[in-house]
Amino acid sequence: MMRSMTIAAAALLAEASAVNTSLSLLPASPISQSHVPQFVSYSFEPAFWVEFFGEPNAPRNLTYTLLNHLHERGARPIIRAGGITMDSMIFDPNQNASVVRTENGRGGIYRTIVGPAFYRSWDNFPEGTTFVSTLNFGNNSLPIARDLALASYNLQKDKIVHYELGNEPTNYPTSRWQGSTKAYVDQWLSFITQINDALGGNKTGHSNGKWWASSATTDITPLKVRPADLIPAGINNTGQVSQYSIHSYAFATCEPARERLATIPNILNHTDLLRYADHEIYPSAKLAMEQKGEWVIGEFNSIACSGKPGVSDSFAQALWTADVELIYAVRNATSVHLHQGATLVFQSNQQLNTPGDDGTPGFSSYSLLYPINSTKRGEARVLPVFVSQLLVVEALSEGGRIAALKTPEGVAEREFSAYAIFHAAGSRVKKIVVLNLKLYYAGQDEERGLVVLGLGDHKGATVKRMTAPSVDEKDAAKVTWAGQSFKNGVAAGELNIEKLVPGEKLFVRDSEAVLLTFE
Ligand SMILES: *[C@@H]1O[C@H](CO)[C@@H](O)[C@H](O)[C@H]1NC(C)=O
Ligand SMILES: *[C@@H]1O[C@H](CO)[C@@H](O)[C@H](O)[C@H]1NC(C)=O
Ligand SMILES: *[C@@H]1O[C@H](CO)[C@@H](O)[C@H](O)[C@H]1NC(C)=O
Ligand SMILES: *[C@@H]1O[C@H](CO)[C@@H](O)[C@H](O)[C@H]1NC(C)=O
Ligand SMILES: *[C@@H]1O[C@H](CO)[C@@H](O)[C@H](O)[C@H]1NC(C)=O
Ligand SMILES: *[C@@H]1O[C@H](CO)[C@@H](O)[C@H](O)[C@H]1NC(C)=O
Ligand SMILES: *[C@@H]1O[C@H](CO)[C@@H](O)[C@H](O)[C@H]1NC(C)=O
Ligand SMILES: *[C@@H]1O[C@H](CO)[C@@H](O)[C@H](O)[C@H]1NC(C)=O
Ligand SMILES: *[C@@H]1O[C@H](CO)[C@@H](O)[C@H](O)[C@H]1NC(C)=O
């Protein structure tokens, strides 16, 4: 049963399924830096660029419509055309199409050839969008990497904020550097010095000091090149690193053993999300910050190898994305780039996902949208996750600084997450985000539970709710942010901003999140 939004929290407390507790607004973590409008950012697999963005003179409307919703709210996502296929990407000045894939008949991609139109299509993005120019390191060819850098510079230098050489070097053949961090650093520095020269001089040219470094995964591999390994190895001794980029994938469907663990209960275990962030990511982040350097999550999503249908295409993915982006916001990531793409046949021969039968893209079920009609995923549409982006953008707008809050009494840490957000300068809590991660499935016998949170004295507040009929809801038409859904890109339904009178408690149903703004 969906309860009416107008029922006051006090009335709901009478119900057996309600947890009556209170939320302390005292920060339970350090308060973060002031966040920039680039915080919510994206990574798009270059091989599928045209499916998501179209050609310069024929833009794909649905994807741009989603980006426009973020821009209207003040966000300025940085777009990284990156991922595995950037490591077999080649520039052809004579190619008319933005992107041509060289494939085997079953969707295996050997090469992604980009023409000038690939860079020209950047002009279709909302005003103020910036990009990471990604360069192929996989082919071990300076001319290939340099020509991509030159093409991007010649066509779009004003929009490029960073350059990136290579994606996930941790996954390259071991023979390349024999597991030697130093051998990797030497070759990386040699390439970027020569590319800097090609772009106008290695101390003055356009790419000088603009390089993302690392781009590593957190997998255990012979080559250790996370920022925690690269910083002591001298990667920034010549001052070339603008930001350290780390890739974050705590779950995967790349092979059966990990696929079994990629479940809704596991991806929404807040305690485990904290464990991953603190053990796998934060040591590198901390070392970067100790050098006064910035760090980013250059690529991430819930479940590596293109997600898991039933999990990452459901409302669970919206709750996961909101929580993980805020976990990294607390830890001072400058931006987090949510990855979008389609199944890559050569990534694993044991993976769950496959392309379409005819080798057409099998779009990743963790993406914000299925950008075109496809044999594999059906009609083009937005997925339930999209609303999480509106929540995070609105939460961190205007330079918000964020801190985690303590789990309230009577609630399990793994099922609950809450944050306080401060003005850029002020010390007063301006907003709070609460995620009730207790699972409520479609068809569950018990009534949907809720947490009722006392917030102490307050002078009234407005509340926007991110909700769905259940955690496993797959129809974005039933997934709403402040009453509106976005299945076809445009907002459908009436905006519903709830009001709390002074001192009133806040209720959050199981499998639901809210953004509260104090008056
Ligand atoms: C909820 O908790 C508050 C604070 O402990 C208490 O005063 C109030 O009576 C409780 N309400 C219900 C309905 O249990
Ligand atoms: C984030 O940066 C702020 C300074 O802006 C600092 O006080 C805080 O300790 C940092 N947080 C973490 C988790 O490192
Ligand atoms: C793109 O979508 C928006 C929103 O649905 C609509 O207003 C606009 O006319 C569309 N543009 C094109 C070229 O279809
Ligand atoms: C590329 O575009 C030019 C100019 O429109 C045209 O003359 C040429 O035939 C096109 N080449 C291909 C391979 O389509
Ligand atoms: C680049 O590397 C890929 C993967 O190893 C290979 O299939 C392709 O032939 C290489 N391309 C060039 C131009 O060397
Ligand atoms: C570029 O870097 C190389 C290697 O560090 C150095 O030998 C060379 O003098 C530099 N060139 C310029 C113009 O700074
Ligand atoms: C949640 O994650 C924590 C930390 O990894 C783990 O100890 C715990 O067993 C998990 N809980 C459930 C119910 O899976
Ligand atoms: C790299 O070194 C330069 C020059 O010292 C510095 O400005 C920059 O912040 C450093 N980059 C990072 C990410 O630490
Ligand atoms: C996509 O599928 C829908 C529903 O089947 C259809 O109405 C629409 O015309 C298709 N769009 C294209 C571009 O084929």
XYZ file of C-alpha atoms and ligand atoms in Angstrom:
645
model
C 0.000 0.000 0.000
C 1.314 3.480 -0.876
C 0.595 5.873 1.938
C -0.601 9.326 1.094
C 2.197 11.886 1.274
C 0.016 14.161 3.334
C -0.209 11.914 6.391
C 1.880 13.471 9.108
C 4.750 11.484 10.578
C 3.053 11.506 13.968
C 0.095 9.555 12.655
C 2.386 7.004 11.031
C 4.062 6.315 14.358
C 0.992 4.497 15.548
C 1.747 1.748 13.033
C 3.543 -1.358 14.189
C 6.009 -1.209 11.303
C 7.306 2.254 12.276
C 10.639 2.775 14.030
C 10.397 5.793 16.323
C 13.808 7.361 16.750
C 15.759 10.562 16.330
C 18.575 11.740 14.083
C 21.450 13.683 15.592
C 22.595 16.487 13.308
C 26.099 16.555 14.822
C 28.608 15.519 12.129
C 29.925 11.997 12.672
C 32.733 12.498 10.124
C 34.949 15.415 9.066
C 33.005 18.017 7.070
C 34.049 17.851 3.418
C 35.464 20.493 1.134
C 32.985 22.739 -0.654
C 31.755 20.787 -3.681
C 32.000 22.090 -7.241
C 29.247 21.898 -9.911
C 31.380 19.235 -11.632
C 30.932 16.762 -8.758
C 28.281 14.664 -10.543
C 30.095 13.671 -13.745
C 30.106 10.856 -16.287
C 32.228 8.421 -18.223
C 30.910 7.093 -21.555
C 32.485 4.125 -23.342
C 33.779 5.731 -26.602
C 32.809 2.763 -28.796
C 29.122 3.498 -28.073
C 29.371 7.301 -28.302
C 27.050 7.591 -31.305
C 24.387 5.412 -29.672
C 24.331 7.792 -26.698
C 24.976 11.159 -28.385
C 24.285 10.778 -32.121
C 26.194 12.634 -34.822
C 26.932 16.398 -34.699
C 24.025 17.169 -37.058
C 21.710 14.490 -35.606
C 22.023 14.553 -31.817
C 20.414 11.771 -29.786
C 17.781 13.687 -27.911
C 17.171 11.441 -24.905
C 20.716 11.584 -23.502
C 20.985 15.352 -23.905
C 17.581 15.809 -22.279
C 18.885 14.065 -19.151
C 22.036 16.196 -19.082
C 19.883 19.305 -19.453
C 17.943 18.407 -16.279
C 21.245 18.469 -14.390
C 22.391 21.727 -15.987
C 19.097 23.411 -15.089
C 19.890 22.551 -11.471
C 23.344 24.115 -11.685
C 25.393 20.959 -12.302
C 28.231 21.070 -14.863
C 29.211 17.420 -15.424
C 32.636 16.694 -16.908
C 32.349 14.090 -19.666
C 35.077 11.472 -19.962
C 34.818 9.568 -23.232
C 36.600 6.734 -21.528
C 36.605 3.082 -20.652
C 38.139 -0.076 -22.036
C 37.561 0.853 -25.677
C 39.676 4.038 -25.382
C 42.662 1.676 -25.291
C 42.022 0.602 -28.893
C 40.846 4.015 -30.082
C 42.434 5.539 -33.183
C 41.930 8.908 -34.887
C 41.240 8.965 -38.630
C 41.100 12.518 -40.029
C 39.294 11.262 -43.156
C 36.456 9.429 -41.464
C 33.058 11.153 -41.714
C 31.252 9.236 -38.963
C 32.006 10.114 -35.337
C 32.833 6.528 -34.449
C 33.323 3.310 -36.418
C 33.816 0.073 -34.516
C 35.862 -2.769 -35.959
C 34.091 -5.837 -34.626
C 33.853 -9.543 -35.045
C 30.307 -10.689 -35.830
C 29.553 -11.315 -32.165
C 30.138 -7.806 -30.865
C 33.832 -8.171 -29.949
C 35.433 -4.750 -30.502
C 39.029 -4.737 -31.810
C 39.240 -1.070 -32.624
C 37.253 2.140 -32.218
C 38.034 4.652 -34.949
C 37.038 8.235 -34.266
C 36.838 10.987 -36.865
C 36.707 14.769 -36.451
C 32.920 14.495 -35.970
C 33.513 12.711 -32.657
C 35.102 15.869 -31.266
C 32.670 18.191 -33.055
C 29.753 16.458 -31.349
C 31.030 17.969 -28.085
C 29.471 21.235 -29.271
C 26.005 19.708 -28.787
C 26.419 19.438 -25.031
C 24.884 22.067 -22.767
C 26.907 25.298 -22.573
C 29.754 24.985 -20.103
C 30.268 21.218 -20.435
C 33.936 20.213 -20.284
C 35.701 16.998 -21.286
C 38.536 14.635 -20.516
C 40.447 13.882 -23.719
C 41.215 10.183 -23.471
C 44.196 8.624 -25.207
C 44.989 5.060 -26.182
C 47.885 3.556 -24.173
C 46.810 -0.036 -24.857
C 48.331 -0.163 -28.328
C 51.703 0.957 -26.939
C 52.077 3.429 -29.776
C 53.120 7.036 -29.279
C 51.793 8.123 -32.712
C 48.317 6.709 -31.956
C 48.128 8.444 -28.555
C 49.660 11.688 -29.842
C 47.337 11.916 -32.852
C 44.274 11.579 -30.601
C 45.670 14.331 -28.355
C 46.367 16.586 -31.336
C 42.948 15.998 -32.889
C 41.153 16.800 -29.626
C 43.354 19.880 -29.127
C 42.861 21.188 -32.661
C 39.091 20.748 -32.573
C 38.125 21.364 -28.944
C 40.985 22.782 -26.868
C 38.720 25.188 -24.970
C 36.577 22.314 -23.689
C 39.387 19.998 -22.537
C 40.143 20.174 -18.817
C 42.197 16.982 -18.477
C 43.984 14.425 -20.633
C 44.116 10.739 -19.709
C 46.568 8.196 -21.090
C 45.258 4.633 -20.776
C 42.350 2.997 -18.982
C 42.923 0.542 -16.119
C 46.582 -0.309 -16.774
C 46.118 -2.888 -14.037
C 44.316 -4.999 -16.663
C 46.995 -4.785 -19.384
C 49.006 -7.908 -20.228
C 51.596 -8.480 -17.476
C 54.293 -8.686 -20.162
C 53.970 -4.905 -20.764
C 55.702 -3.784 -17.554
C 56.382 -7.105 -15.773
C 54.475 -5.841 -12.760
C 56.975 -3.009 -12.253
C 55.450 0.256 -11.024
C 58.660 2.053 -12.021
C 58.574 0.690 -15.574
C 54.980 1.915 -15.868
C 55.806 5.377 -14.490
C 58.821 5.731 -16.806
C 56.816 4.898 -19.903
C 53.843 7.030 -18.856
C 56.116 10.044 -18.260
C 57.936 9.480 -21.533
C 54.646 9.454 -23.482
C 53.197 12.524 -21.818
C 56.412 14.520 -22.219
C 56.388 13.795 -25.949
C 52.663 14.518 -26.254
C 53.114 17.776 -24.343
C 55.821 18.715 -26.832
C 53.526 17.920 -29.751
C 50.886 20.162 -28.173
C 53.201 23.137 -27.933
C 56.067 22.346 -25.571
C 56.284 20.174 -22.512
C 56.397 23.085 -20.062
C 54.060 25.453 -21.878
C 51.802 23.409 -24.151
C 48.095 22.855 -23.709
C 48.307 19.496 -21.943
C 51.151 20.566 -19.622
C 50.090 19.802 -16.031
C 46.654 18.592 -17.141
C 47.094 14.823 -16.832
C 44.916 12.400 -14.928
C 47.123 9.757 -13.379
C 46.531 6.168 -12.323
C 43.124 5.231 -13.800
C 43.602 1.942 -11.928
C 40.993 -0.452 -10.634
C 41.070 -1.798 -7.088
C 41.504 -5.397 -8.263
C 44.510 -7.254 -6.908
C 46.896 -7.385 -9.871
C 50.673 -7.814 -10.314
C 50.998 -4.186 -11.451
C 50.398 -1.821 -8.536
C 49.494 1.616 -9.868
C 46.837 3.015 -7.581
C 47.688 6.590 -6.508
C 48.993 5.145 -3.226
C 51.601 3.294 -5.329
C 52.243 5.981 -7.960
C 52.766 8.953 -5.657
C 55.786 7.433 -3.877
C 57.050 6.259 -7.295
C 57.312 9.903 -8.408
C 54.471 10.107 -10.914
C 54.085 13.848 -10.212
C 57.770 14.734 -9.846
C 57.532 16.907 -12.953
C 54.227 18.475 -11.913
C 52.185 16.912 -14.719
C 49.332 15.415 -12.672
C 46.177 17.524 -12.391
C 44.137 14.900 -10.545
C 44.454 11.295 -9.455
C 41.725 9.107 -10.912
C 40.625 5.834 -9.311
C 38.046 3.369 -10.609
C 35.514 1.973 -8.161
C 33.629 -1.277 -8.791
C 32.860 -3.227 -5.625
C 30.721 -5.857 -7.395
C 30.889 -7.607 -10.764
C 29.200 -10.025 -13.144
C 32.489 -10.766 -14.919
C 32.441 -14.375 -13.745
C 29.982 -16.657 -11.884
C 31.555 -16.434 -8.412
C 31.258 -12.654 -8.228
C 27.977 -12.646 -10.121
C 26.360 -14.585 -7.265
C 27.351 -11.795 -4.848
C 25.932 -9.008 -7.028
C 22.529 -8.956 -5.339
C 20.251 -6.169 -4.145
C 20.911 -6.935 -0.435
C 24.668 -6.862 -1.025
C 24.864 -3.673 -3.098
C 22.668 -1.887 -0.542
C 24.632 -2.985 2.538
C 25.781 0.465 3.660
C 28.363 -1.013 6.045
C 29.976 -2.808 3.134
C 29.929 0.294 0.925
C 31.816 2.122 3.698
C 34.260 -0.760 4.020
C 35.038 -0.669 0.286
C 35.420 3.124 0.226
C 37.650 3.198 3.300
C 39.836 0.189 2.477
C 40.103 0.259 -1.293
C 39.813 3.947 -2.191
C 40.525 6.218 0.772
C 44.230 5.325 1.326
C 44.976 6.614 -2.196
C 42.683 9.606 -1.724
C 44.340 10.500 1.580
C 47.830 10.397 0.126
C 46.697 12.599 -2.770
C 45.179 15.128 -0.352
C 48.345 15.111 1.777
C 50.196 16.369 -1.339
C 47.459 19.016 -1.688
C 46.323 17.124 -4.785
C 42.821 16.507 -6.042
C 41.395 13.043 -6.619
C 38.385 11.792 -8.549
C 36.471 8.597 -9.113
C 37.234 8.651 -12.840
C 34.990 5.675 -13.561
C 32.595 3.742 -11.377
C 29.347 1.879 -11.246
C 27.638 -0.682 -9.084
C 28.444 -3.939 -10.852
C 31.423 -4.290 -13.240
C 30.991 -5.965 -16.646
C 27.841 -3.985 -17.515
C 25.662 -4.547 -14.442
C 23.112 -7.223 -13.622
C 19.538 -7.139 -14.930
C 17.068 -7.274 -12.049
C 19.558 -5.438 -9.797
C 21.228 -2.523 -11.592
C 18.194 -1.684 -13.749
C 15.960 -1.444 -10.674
C 15.310 1.245 -8.075
C 18.046 -0.390 -5.953
C 20.557 1.217 -8.342
C 19.145 4.677 -7.544
C 19.612 4.093 -3.804
C 23.101 2.653 -4.429
C 24.222 5.540 -6.635
C 22.978 8.226 -4.264
C 24.667 6.590 -1.277
C 27.984 5.894 -3.010
C 28.245 9.374 -4.544
C 27.645 10.898 -1.108
C 30.144 8.512 0.528
C 32.778 9.841 -1.913
C 31.579 13.424 -1.429
C 32.237 13.084 2.313
C 35.761 11.847 1.466
C 36.438 14.873 -0.788
C 36.364 13.380 -4.282
C 36.364 16.388 -6.625
C 34.157 14.553 -9.136
C 32.634 11.090 -9.576
C 32.170 9.771 -13.118
C 29.305 7.281 -13.371
C 30.110 4.910 -16.227
C 27.743 4.318 -19.168
C 28.146 1.800 -21.952
C 27.407 -1.666 -23.236
C 28.727 -5.205 -22.844
C 32.325 -5.655 -23.980
C 32.830 -9.184 -25.238
C 36.605 -9.195 -24.702
C 36.361 -8.017 -21.081
C 35.692 -11.556 -19.865
C 34.763 -14.871 -21.463
C 32.765 -15.882 -18.397
C 30.589 -12.825 -17.982
C 26.846 -12.825 -17.463
C 26.013 -10.150 -20.047
C 26.111 -10.517 -23.821
C 25.571 -8.187 -26.778
C 22.437 -8.478 -28.937
C 22.219 -11.687 -31.039
C 23.335 -9.816 -34.145
C 26.360 -8.282 -32.390
C 24.530 -4.987 -31.731
C 25.199 -3.285 -28.384
C 23.854 -5.007 -25.270
C 23.526 -1.807 -23.267
C 24.765 -1.918 -19.688
C 21.871 -2.261 -17.265
C 23.592 0.143 -14.855
C 23.390 3.061 -17.308
C 21.100 6.058 -16.821
C 19.257 5.091 -19.987
C 18.973 2.719 -22.935
C 19.705 5.414 -25.520
C 18.189 3.695 -28.601
C 15.820 0.813 -29.324
C 17.806 -2.417 -29.244
C 17.197 -6.122 -29.665
C 18.707 -6.762 -26.246
C 17.061 -4.103 -24.081
C 13.946 -3.124 -26.036
C 12.652 0.381 -26.327
C 14.874 3.398 -25.686
C 14.090 4.669 -22.187
C 15.443 6.149 -18.990
C 16.157 3.716 -16.145
C 15.141 4.033 -12.477
C 18.632 5.208 -11.443
C 18.251 8.645 -13.048
C 16.415 10.247 -10.132
C 19.472 9.665 -7.903
C 21.381 12.193 -10.000
C 18.780 14.863 -9.296
C 18.951 14.101 -5.586
C 22.753 14.340 -5.405
C 22.955 17.454 -7.609
C 20.326 19.262 -5.547
C 21.887 18.108 -2.267
C 25.367 19.437 -3.093
C 24.331 22.548 -5.034
C 25.810 25.961 -4.189
C 29.100 24.589 -2.937
C 27.635 22.325 -0.275
C 29.954 20.733 2.296
C 28.844 17.343 3.553
C 29.336 15.141 6.602
C 28.009 11.714 7.549
C 25.561 11.452 10.453
C 25.428 8.779 13.141
C 23.086 5.820 12.636
C 20.060 6.468 14.851
C 19.151 4.219 17.754
C 17.015 1.230 16.750
C 18.245 1.173 13.129
C 20.972 -1.089 11.685
C 24.025 0.649 10.170
C 23.863 -1.516 7.047
C 20.278 -0.380 6.393
C 20.604 3.342 6.909
C 22.656 6.268 5.734
C 22.293 9.963 6.504
C 24.224 13.129 5.733
C 24.216 16.756 6.820
C 25.006 19.451 4.276
C 26.356 22.867 5.176
C 26.582 26.109 3.238
C 29.950 26.718 1.636
C 30.898 29.075 4.463
C 28.295 28.639 7.202
C 28.296 26.262 10.139
C 24.523 25.700 10.201
C 23.071 22.477 8.780
C 21.246 23.565 5.634
C 20.032 20.229 4.290
C 19.971 16.586 5.244
C 19.819 13.471 3.085
C 18.407 10.287 4.586
C 18.512 6.929 2.827
C 16.431 4.160 4.379
C 18.119 1.122 2.821
C 15.934 -1.507 4.481
C 14.665 -3.629 1.615
C 11.027 -3.601 0.630
C 10.275 -5.887 -2.316
C 7.246 -6.026 -4.600
C 4.755 -8.560 -3.304
C 6.300 -8.704 0.160
C 3.708 -9.869 2.715
C 4.424 -7.436 5.521
C 3.424 -3.836 5.209
C 6.188 -1.455 4.153
C 8.027 -0.222 7.238
C 9.303 3.274 7.887
C 11.622 5.210 10.113
C 10.270 8.286 11.886
C 13.064 10.683 12.789
C 12.889 13.410 15.366
C 15.137 16.279 14.239
C 15.071 18.337 17.423
C 13.929 21.935 17.295
C 13.697 23.300 13.791
C 11.878 26.160 12.092
C 10.229 24.060 9.389
C 11.565 22.382 6.263
C 10.745 21.228 2.761
C 11.204 17.613 1.706
C 11.800 16.016 -1.700
C 11.360 12.260 -1.808
C 13.056 9.712 -4.100
C 10.734 6.758 -4.090
C 9.248 3.780 -5.938
C 6.665 1.098 -5.124
C 9.507 -1.274 -4.149
C 13.289 -1.608 -4.186
C 13.129 -3.956 -7.202
C 10.927 -1.665 -9.325
C 12.202 -1.642 -12.932
C 9.706 0.729 -14.536
C 11.061 4.270 -14.368
C 7.512 5.586 -14.856
C 6.875 4.460 -11.256
C 10.104 5.866 -9.837
C 9.788 9.464 -8.723
C 11.772 12.439 -7.466
C 9.507 14.955 -5.693
C 6.525 13.344 -7.392
C 7.919 13.364 -10.934
C 9.154 10.486 -13.108
C 11.486 10.689 -16.138
C 11.011 7.546 -18.229
C 10.912 9.454 -21.540
C 13.370 12.106 -20.432
C 10.799 14.798 -19.701
C 9.421 15.220 -16.187
C 6.003 13.561 -15.884
C 3.609 14.213 -13.018
C 3.129 17.084 -10.645
C 5.989 18.393 -8.551
C 5.379 17.414 -4.920
C 7.428 19.307 -2.348
C 6.342 18.265 1.132
C 6.420 20.677 4.049
C 7.356 20.028 7.663
C 6.025 22.452 10.236
C 8.472 23.659 12.943
C 9.652 20.732 15.064
C 7.834 18.132 12.947
C 9.411 14.696 12.509
C 10.520 13.272 9.174
C 9.341 9.884 7.929
C 11.266 7.772 5.416
C 9.810 4.489 4.186
C 11.907 1.377 3.745
C 13.743 1.568 0.372
C 13.308 5.299 -0.006
C 15.434 8.453 0.284
C 14.725 12.098 1.056
C 16.408 15.462 0.717
C 15.253 17.823 3.445
C 16.007 21.551 3.267
C 15.621 23.582 6.439
C 13.887 26.936 6.255
C 8.591 8.357 20.099
O 9.788 8.639 20.840
C 9.689 9.836 21.606
C 11.084 10.100 22.179
O 11.590 8.948 22.794
C 8.609 9.667 22.668
O 8.515 10.854 23.408
C 7.286 9.389 21.960
O 6.299 9.116 22.911
C 7.415 8.184 21.026
N 6.202 8.057 20.247
C 5.564 6.923 20.068
C 4.281 6.980 19.290
O 6.016 5.871 20.476
C 38.015 16.810 3.399
O 38.564 18.103 3.282
C 38.374 18.913 4.424
C 38.972 20.279 4.124
O 38.253 20.903 3.105
C 39.059 18.289 5.606
O 38.830 19.061 6.774
C 38.527 16.883 5.830
O 39.240 16.249 6.848
C 38.648 16.049 4.554
N 37.947 14.786 4.735
C 38.522 13.606 4.626
C 37.658 12.421 4.882
O 39.670 13.452 4.322
C 14.080 16.747 -27.546
O 13.291 16.456 -26.422
C 12.712 17.576 -25.818
C 12.029 17.114 -24.591
O 11.255 15.999 -24.875
C 11.771 18.257 -26.793
O 11.262 19.416 -26.205
C 12.539 18.597 -28.053
O 11.660 19.101 -29.016
C 13.230 17.377 -28.603
N 14.047 17.750 -29.709
C 14.104 17.028 -30.802
C 15.055 17.529 -31.845
O 13.451 16.024 -30.950
C 32.521 12.141 -46.455
O 31.922 13.389 -46.635
C 32.291 14.044 -47.851
C 31.711 15.438 -47.826
O 30.365 15.384 -47.492
C 31.843 13.205 -49.023
O 32.246 13.814 -50.211
C 32.455 11.820 -48.924
O 31.969 10.984 -49.928
C 32.158 11.187 -47.571
N 32.923 9.965 -47.438
C 32.376 8.822 -47.073
C 33.317 7.664 -46.962
O 31.201 8.701 -46.803
C 45.562 -2.256 -30.892
O 45.427 -3.246 -29.897
C 44.359 -4.145 -30.123
C 44.224 -5.025 -28.900
O 45.456 -5.567 -28.550
C 44.622 -4.933 -31.387
O 43.556 -5.810 -31.636
C 44.737 -3.939 -32.530
O 45.058 -4.619 -33.711
C 45.787 -2.902 -32.239
N 45.726 -1.904 -33.267
C 46.792 -1.375 -33.801
C 46.554 -0.332 -34.849
O 47.889 -1.713 -33.472
C 60.937 18.327 -22.675
O 61.213 17.270 -21.775
C 62.395 16.575 -22.050
C 62.487 15.379 -21.101
O 62.261 15.787 -19.788
C 63.588 17.498 -21.954
O 64.767 16.807 -22.282
C 63.384 18.655 -22.901
O 64.401 19.589 -22.763
C 62.054 19.333 -22.687
N 61.811 20.298 -23.697
C 61.363 21.522 -23.416
C 61.150 22.428 -24.592
O 61.129 21.896 -22.290
C 27.254 -6.141 5.419
O 28.609 -5.802 5.205
C 29.440 -6.022 6.342
C 30.808 -5.439 6.014
O 31.352 -6.018 4.852
C 29.469 -7.515 6.635
O 30.278 -7.750 7.776
C 28.049 -7.983 6.905
O 28.044 -9.390 7.067
C 27.124 -7.622 5.758
N 25.751 -7.891 6.159
C 24.940 -8.657 5.468
C 23.595 -8.869 6.013
O 25.284 -9.174 4.428
C 51.306 17.855 -9.146
O 52.336 18.787 -8.973
C 51.979 20.121 -9.297
C 53.227 20.967 -9.222
O 53.832 20.811 -7.997
C 50.903 20.595 -8.343
O 50.496 21.897 -8.674
C 49.721 19.650 -8.474
O 48.713 19.997 -7.549
C 50.135 18.222 -8.233
N 49.010 17.349 -8.544
C 48.419 16.573 -7.637
C 47.192 15.847 -8.088
O 48.836 16.424 -6.523
C 11.440 2.434 -30.934
O 10.450 1.563 -30.485
C 9.190 2.201 -30.267
C 8.257 1.194 -29.632
O 8.359 -0.031 -30.243
C 8.674 2.759 -31.569
O 7.458 3.442 -31.373
C 9.706 3.727 -32.139
O 9.295 4.180 -33.413
C 11.059 3.060 -32.260
N 12.021 4.082 -32.617
C 12.867 3.919 -33.623
C 13.804 5.064 -33.872
O 12.923 2.915 -34.286
